[in-house]
Coordinates of C-alpha atoms in Angstrom, one line a residue:
M1 CA 0.0 0.0 0.0
F2 CA 1.3 3.4 -0.9
I3 CA 1.8 5.7 2.1
R4 CA 1.8 9.4 1.4
P5 CA 4.9 11.0 2.9
H6 CA 4.3 13.3 5.8
K7 CA 5.0 17.0 5.0
P8 CA 5.8 19.1 8.0
T9 CA 3.7 22.2 8.5
P10 CA 5.8 25.3 8.1
E11 CA 6.2 27.3 11.3
P12 CA 4.2 30.6 11.3
H13 CA 6.1 33.3 9.5
T14 CA 7.0 36.1 11.9
R15 CA 7.7 39.5 10.3
H16 CA 10.1 41.9 12.0
S17 CA 10.8 45.5 11.2
L18 CA 14.3 46.7 10.9
R19 CA 13.9 48.5 14.2
D20 CA 12.6 45.3 15.8
L21 CA 16.0 43.8 15.0
G22 CA 18.0 46.7 16.5
Y23 CA 18.8 48.5 13.3
Q24 CA 17.5 51.5 11.3
I25 CA 18.3 53.4 8.2
D26 CA 20.1 56.6 9.1
P27 CA 18.2 59.6 7.7
D28 CA 21.4 61.6 7.2
D29 CA 23.7 59.2 5.4
G30 CA 21.4 56.3 4.4
Q31 CA 23.5 53.7 6.2
V32 CA 22.0 50.7 7.9
R33 CA 23.1 51.4 11.5
S34 CA 22.7 49.7 14.9
I35 CA 20.2 51.6 17.1
N36 CA 22.3 50.9 20.2
T37 CA 25.8 51.7 19.0
N38 CA 25.1 53.9 15.9
E39 CA 27.7 51.8 14.1
P40 CA 27.0 50.8 10.4
F41 CA 26.2 47.2 9.7
A42 CA 29.3 45.1 9.3
F43 CA 29.2 41.5 8.1
A44 CA 31.7 40.4 10.8
E45 CA 29.4 41.3 13.7
D46 CA 30.5 38.0 15.2
P47 CA 34.1 37.4 14.0
A48 CA 34.2 34.0 15.7
S49 CA 31.1 32.7 13.9
K50 CA 30.7 32.7 10.2
K51 CA 27.3 31.0 10.6
A52 CA 26.1 33.7 12.9
N53 CA 27.2 36.4 10.5
I54 CA 25.3 34.8 7.6
E55 CA 22.2 34.4 9.8
L56 CA 22.2 38.0 10.8
Y57 CA 22.7 39.1 7.2
N58 CA 19.8 36.9 6.0
T59 CA 17.6 38.2 8.8
L60 CA 18.2 41.8 7.9
I61 CA 17.9 41.8 4.1
H62 CA 14.1 41.7 3.9
P63 CA 13.3 44.2 6.7
A64 CA 15.9 46.6 5.2
S65 CA 14.3 46.2 1.8
R66 CA 10.9 46.9 3.3
A67 CA 12.3 49.9 5.0
V68 CA 13.4 51.3 1.7
Q69 CA 9.9 50.8 0.3
D70 CA 8.6 52.8 3.3
I71 CA 11.0 55.6 2.4
M72 CA 9.7 55.5 -1.1
I73 CA 6.1 55.9 0.1
D74 CA 6.6 58.2 3.1
T75 CA 9.5 60.4 2.0
L76 CA 9.3 60.3 -1.8
H77 CA 5.5 60.2 -1.8
M78 CA 5.5 57.4 -4.3
E79 CA 2.1 55.6 -4.8
P80 CA 1.9 51.9 -4.4
I81 CA -0.1 50.3 -7.2
A82 CA -1.4 46.8 -6.8
V83 CA -0.6 44.4 -9.6
P84 CA -2.9 42.9 -10.9
D85 CA -5.3 44.6 -8.5
A86 CA -6.0 44.8 -4.8
G87 CA -9.0 42.4 -5.0
Q88 CA -6.8 39.3 -5.5
P89 CA -3.2 38.1 -4.6
H90 CA -0.9 41.0 -5.7
C91 CA 2.4 42.8 -5.4
F92 CA 3.0 46.5 -5.5
I93 CA 4.8 48.7 -8.0
Y94 CA 5.6 52.3 -7.1
A95 CA 5.0 55.5 -9.1
T96 CA 6.0 59.0 -8.4
P97 CA 3.0 61.5 -8.3
G98 CA 1.5 61.9 -11.7
A99 CA 4.0 59.5 -13.3
L100 CA 1.5 57.6 -15.4
S101 CA -0.4 60.6 -16.6
G102 CA 2.6 62.7 -17.7
D103 CA 4.5 62.7 -21.0
K104 CA 7.9 61.3 -19.9
L105 CA 8.5 58.2 -17.7
V106 CA 11.5 56.3 -16.5
V107 CA 10.9 52.6 -15.6
L108 CA 13.3 51.1 -13.1
V109 CA 13.6 47.2 -13.2
V110 CA 15.9 45.5 -10.7
G111 CA 17.6 42.2 -11.3
N112 CA 17.2 38.7 -9.9
G113 CA 16.0 38.0 -6.4
T114 CA 15.7 41.4 -4.7
F115 CA 12.8 43.6 -3.8
G116 CA 11.8 46.1 -6.4
S117 CA 13.3 48.9 -4.4
V118 CA 16.8 47.3 -4.1
W119 CA 19.6 46.8 -6.7
A120 CA 21.5 44.4 -4.4
W121 CA 21.0 43.3 -0.8
N122 CA 24.7 43.1 0.0
V123 CA 25.3 46.7 -1.2
L124 CA 22.2 47.9 0.7
L125 CA 23.4 46.5 4.0
K126 CA 27.0 47.4 3.7
Q127 CA 26.9 50.7 1.7
G128 CA 23.4 52.0 2.5
I129 CA 20.4 53.1 0.4
H130 CA 22.3 55.6 -1.8
H131 CA 24.3 52.8 -3.3
G132 CA 22.2 49.7 -2.8
S133 CA 18.7 51.0 -3.6
V134 CA 16.8 52.8 -6.4
I135 CA 16.3 55.9 -4.1
D136 CA 18.9 58.1 -5.8
Y137 CA 17.7 57.2 -9.3
V138 CA 14.2 58.2 -8.4
Q139 CA 15.3 61.5 -6.9
D140 CA 17.6 62.3 -9.8
C141 CA 14.9 61.6 -12.4
E142 CA 12.3 63.6 -10.5
Q143 CA 14.7 66.6 -10.3
R144 CA 14.8 66.5 -14.1
G145 CA 11.0 66.6 -14.3
L146 CA 10.6 62.9 -15.2
G147 CA 8.0 60.5 -13.8
V148 CA 9.4 57.3 -12.3
L149 CA 7.8 53.8 -12.1
V150 CA 9.6 51.1 -10.0
L151 CA 8.6 47.6 -10.9
N152 CA 8.7 44.6 -8.5
P153 CA 9.6 41.6 -10.7
N154 CA 10.7 39.1 -8.0
M155 CA 7.5 39.2 -5.9
N156 CA 5.8 36.2 -7.4
I157 CA 3.7 34.7 -4.6
V158 CA 1.6 35.9 -1.7
A159 CA 2.1 34.4 1.8
P160 CA -0.8 33.3 3.9
D161 CA -0.7 36.7 5.7
G162 CA -1.3 38.5 2.4
V163 CA 2.3 39.8 2.0
A164 CA 4.0 39.4 -1.4
E165 CA 7.1 37.3 -1.4
S166 CA 9.8 35.9 -3.7
Y167 CA 10.3 32.3 -4.7
N168 CA 14.0 32.9 -4.1
S169 CA 13.7 33.5 -0.4
Y170 CA 10.3 32.5 1.0
V171 CA 9.9 29.1 2.6
G172 CA 6.3 28.0 3.1
R173 CA 2.9 27.9 1.3
G174 CA 2.0 30.7 -1.0
T175 CA -0.4 31.7 -3.8
E176 CA 0.9 32.7 -7.2
I177 CA 0.3 36.3 -8.3
K178 CA -1.6 36.3 -11.6
G179 CA 0.6 37.9 -14.3
S180 CA 3.6 38.0 -12.0
E181 CA 4.3 34.2 -11.8
T182 CA 7.9 35.0 -13.0
A183 CA 9.9 38.1 -13.3
D184 CA 9.6 38.2 -17.1
E185 CA 5.8 37.8 -16.8
H186 CA 5.6 40.7 -14.3
V187 CA 7.4 43.0 -16.7
G188 CA 5.2 41.9 -19.5
Y189 CA 2.1 42.3 -17.5
V190 CA 2.9 45.9 -16.4
W191 CA 3.8 46.8 -20.0
S192 CA 0.6 45.4 -21.5
H193 CA -1.9 46.4 -18.8
I194 CA -0.4 49.7 -17.5
L195 CA 2.2 51.2 -19.8
R196 CA 1.3 50.4 -23.3
D197 CA -2.0 52.3 -23.4
S198 CA -1.1 54.9 -20.8
P199 CA -1.0 58.7 -21.7
V200 CA 2.8 58.5 -21.4
R201 CA 4.4 59.3 -24.8
S202 CA 8.1 58.7 -24.1
I203 CA 9.4 55.9 -21.9
A204 CA 12.9 54.9 -20.8
F205 CA 13.7 51.6 -19.2
V206 CA 16.6 51.1 -16.8
A207 CA 17.1 47.3 -16.7
Y208 CA 19.6 45.7 -14.3
N209 CA 21.0 42.2 -14.7
T210 CA 18.4 39.6 -15.5
S211 CA 15.7 42.2 -16.1
G212 CA 17.4 43.1 -19.4
S213 CA 16.1 39.9 -20.9
A214 CA 12.5 40.7 -19.8
V215 CA 12.7 44.1 -21.6
I216 CA 14.1 42.4 -24.7
D217 CA 11.0 40.3 -24.7
L218 CA 8.9 43.4 -25.0
L219 CA 10.9 44.6 -28.0
K220 CA 10.8 41.1 -29.5
Y221 CA 7.1 40.2 -29.1
D222 CA 5.5 43.7 -29.3
Y223 CA 7.9 45.5 -31.6
A224 CA 5.6 48.1 -33.2
R225 CA 3.9 49.3 -30.0
F226 CA 7.1 49.1 -28.0
V227 CA 9.1 51.4 -30.4
E228 CA 6.2 53.8 -30.7
K229 CA 6.4 54.6 -27.0
T230 CA 10.0 53.7 -25.9
A231 CA 12.7 56.3 -26.2
C232 CA 15.5 54.0 -24.9
V233 CA 16.7 51.2 -22.7
A234 CA 19.7 51.7 -20.4
F235 CA 21.0 48.2 -19.6
I236 CA 23.2 47.7 -16.6
D237 CA 25.3 44.5 -16.4
S238 CA 22.5 42.9 -18.4
T239 CA 22.2 39.2 -19.2
H240 CA 20.3 39.7 -22.4
S241 CA 21.5 38.6 -25.9
L242 CA 20.5 39.0 -29.5
F243 CA 19.4 35.3 -29.8
D244 CA 16.3 34.9 -32.0
L245 CA 15.8 38.7 -32.4
G246 CA 14.4 40.0 -35.7
S247 CA 16.2 42.4 -37.9
G248 CA 14.1 45.4 -36.8
S249 CA 14.8 44.7 -33.1
I250 CA 18.5 44.5 -33.8
A251 CA 18.5 47.8 -35.7
W252 CA 16.4 49.5 -32.9
L253 CA 18.9 48.3 -30.2
E254 CA 21.8 50.0 -32.0
L255 CA 19.9 53.3 -31.9
G256 CA 17.8 53.0 -28.8
A257 CA 19.9 51.3 -26.2
Q258 CA 23.1 51.5 -24.3
H259 CA 24.8 49.1 -21.9
W260 CA 26.8 49.9 -18.8
E261 CA 29.1 47.1 -17.9
T262 CA 31.4 46.4 -14.9
S263 CA 35.0 46.5 -15.9
V264 CA 38.3 46.3 -14.1
N265 CA 40.5 47.4 -17.0
G266 CA 38.2 49.8 -18.9
N267 CA 37.6 47.4 -21.7
P268 CA 34.0 46.3 -22.4
T269 CA 33.6 42.6 -23.2
S270 CA 29.9 42.3 -24.1
V271 CA 29.8 44.4 -27.3
D272 CA 29.0 41.5 -29.6
R273 CA 26.4 40.0 -27.2
V274 CA 24.2 43.0 -26.3
G275 CA 23.8 44.6 -29.7
C276 CA 24.2 48.2 -28.6
P277 CA 27.0 50.7 -27.6
V278 CA 28.7 49.6 -24.3
V279 CA 30.1 51.9 -21.6
A280 CA 32.8 50.3 -19.4
V281 CA 32.2 51.2 -15.7
D282 CA 35.5 51.4 -13.8
N283 CA 34.7 49.4 -10.7
T284 CA 37.5 49.1 -8.2
T285 CA 35.3 48.2 -5.3
E286 CA 35.6 44.4 -5.8
T287 CA 31.8 44.4 -5.6
R288 CA 30.2 43.9 -9.0
E289 CA 26.8 44.8 -7.6
M290 CA 28.0 48.4 -7.1
T291 CA 27.7 49.0 -10.8
P292 CA 24.2 50.6 -10.7
S293 CA 25.5 53.2 -8.2
L294 CA 28.7 53.8 -10.1
C295 CA 27.0 54.5 -13.4
R296 CA 24.0 56.4 -12.1
N297 CA 25.0 59.8 -13.3
G298 CA 25.7 58.5 -16.8
V299 CA 22.5 56.5 -17.0
V300 CA 20.3 59.4 -15.7
E301 CA 21.9 61.8 -18.2
Y302 CA 21.3 59.3 -21.0
V303 CA 17.6 58.5 -20.2
T304 CA 16.9 62.2 -19.7
E305 CA 18.3 63.1 -23.1
C306 CA 16.4 60.2 -24.7
V307 CA 13.0 60.8 -23.2
E308 CA 13.2 64.5 -24.1
R309 CA 13.8 63.4 -27.7
G310 CA 11.1 60.8 -27.6
P311 CA 10.9 57.4 -29.3
V312 CA 13.7 56.7 -31.9
P313 CA 12.8 58.6 -35.1
G314 CA 11.9 56.3 -37.9
A315 CA 12.1 53.2 -35.8
I316 CA 8.7 51.9 -37.0
E317 CA 10.2 51.8 -40.5
F318 CA 12.6 49.1 -39.4
G319 CA 9.6 46.8 -39.3
D320 CA 9.1 43.9 -37.0
G321 CA 11.0 41.4 -39.1
Q322 CA 9.1 42.0 -42.3
N323 CA 11.9 43.9 -43.9
N324 CA 14.3 41.9 -45.9
A325 CA 18.0 42.1 -45.0
A326 CA 18.9 44.3 -48.0
N327 CA 16.3 46.9 -47.2
L328 CA 17.4 47.0 -43.6
V329 CA 21.0 47.6 -44.6
Q330 CA 19.9 50.3 -46.9
L331 CA 17.9 51.9 -44.2
L332 CA 20.8 51.9 -41.7
D333 CA 23.0 53.4 -44.4
D334 CA 20.5 56.2 -45.0
L335 CA 20.3 56.9 -41.2
S336 CA 24.1 56.9 -41.0
E337 CA 24.3 59.5 -43.8
S338 CA 21.7 61.7 -42.3
D339 CA 23.4 61.4 -38.9
S340 CA 26.6 62.9 -40.3
E341 CA 24.5 65.9 -41.4
G342 CA 23.3 66.3 -37.9
A343 CA 19.8 64.8 -38.2
D344 CA 17.7 65.5 -35.1
G345 CA 17.5 62.7 -32.7
I346 CA 19.6 60.0 -34.5
P347 CA 22.7 59.2 -32.4
D348 CA 26.0 59.2 -34.2
R349 CA 26.7 55.6 -33.5
L350 CA 26.2 52.7 -35.8
S351 CA 29.5 51.0 -35.1
N352 CA 28.1 47.8 -33.7
V353 CA 26.0 47.0 -36.8
T354 CA 28.2 45.7 -39.5
M355 CA 26.8 46.8 -42.8
N356 CA 27.8 43.8 -44.7
Q357 CA 26.3 41.5 -42.1
T358 CA 23.5 39.3 -43.2
F359 CA 20.7 39.4 -40.6
E360 CA 18.3 36.5 -40.2
V361 CA 14.9 37.7 -41.3
K362 CA 12.2 36.5 -38.9
E363 CA 8.8 37.6 -38.1
D364 CA 8.4 38.8 -34.6
G365 CA 5.0 37.6 -33.4
Y366 CA 3.4 39.4 -30.5
I367 CA 2.4 36.7 -28.0
G368 CA 1.2 39.2 -25.4
W369 CA 0.6 39.0 -21.7
D370 CA -3.1 39.8 -21.8

């Protein structure tokens, strides 16, 4: 007779605030500091016990991340928006006041594992919110008159107490969030249900690490509507590639995207893989996850310039894979010639597209996230 194995019932999940654990985010310098000693968090809190250090770190990362979200709401006055809606299991994305009703918008998408407000947990705890979170990006964009939307791609399930959690770190029963079952689906859902038909006319994406692939999916599967609204994508240490992209998408990346890449010697290594100009970020911190902070000024300047210009001029003419390779090469040649004459809005950079290269012509079919 088959005996069903016994599954232990998970212990009730107790949620602690950062203050409950004896820490707080310093309002002056943004560091995670001990309430008792005012000393910043240090991984070697217990030099004699590596296990205790790891346990403390793992205990603090979620409360610290939620504290950043509280700052976004209470200090930056960002509006939490339930996705898909508050009437069912959901996570939150965060918008600055009037962001989704204005003309220009910057969409921030973090990489694998973390909360939507945090670039990297280790940087948040060790270096503070100005380096480890999206806070400074939000403030810089707002100062330039741009709306900001912060996505939350890693919150894929809801715990029994109704709080959104990540598959990567939550242990216990949970209910999947419709439309956000994976990080890629979350980005696709927000695009198709919130951004695509919004009044916003010029969008810039800032995509870190694995989220680069999610944004590439938007370009790949909804080409025409994506390029009609999107001014640029700023990739940061992105994992995306050109695999299976149509000719129109490849042409758009060359004109509408830029990639910031960690480098220890000033030489970019991802030029052939990412399909757009690459900026080498000199990172001497020995912490690769510091890249979003180190390149912030360049990224914000780039997205500001792009959203002010608007969607890439003539991008719809690239087609979504319908053009044959000869027509595409001729179109790029024409753009290059007009660029040399100072054509408005066309960047003077076509170096990564080889004009004698034969692009595979494929039809990009919109599969949608509706």
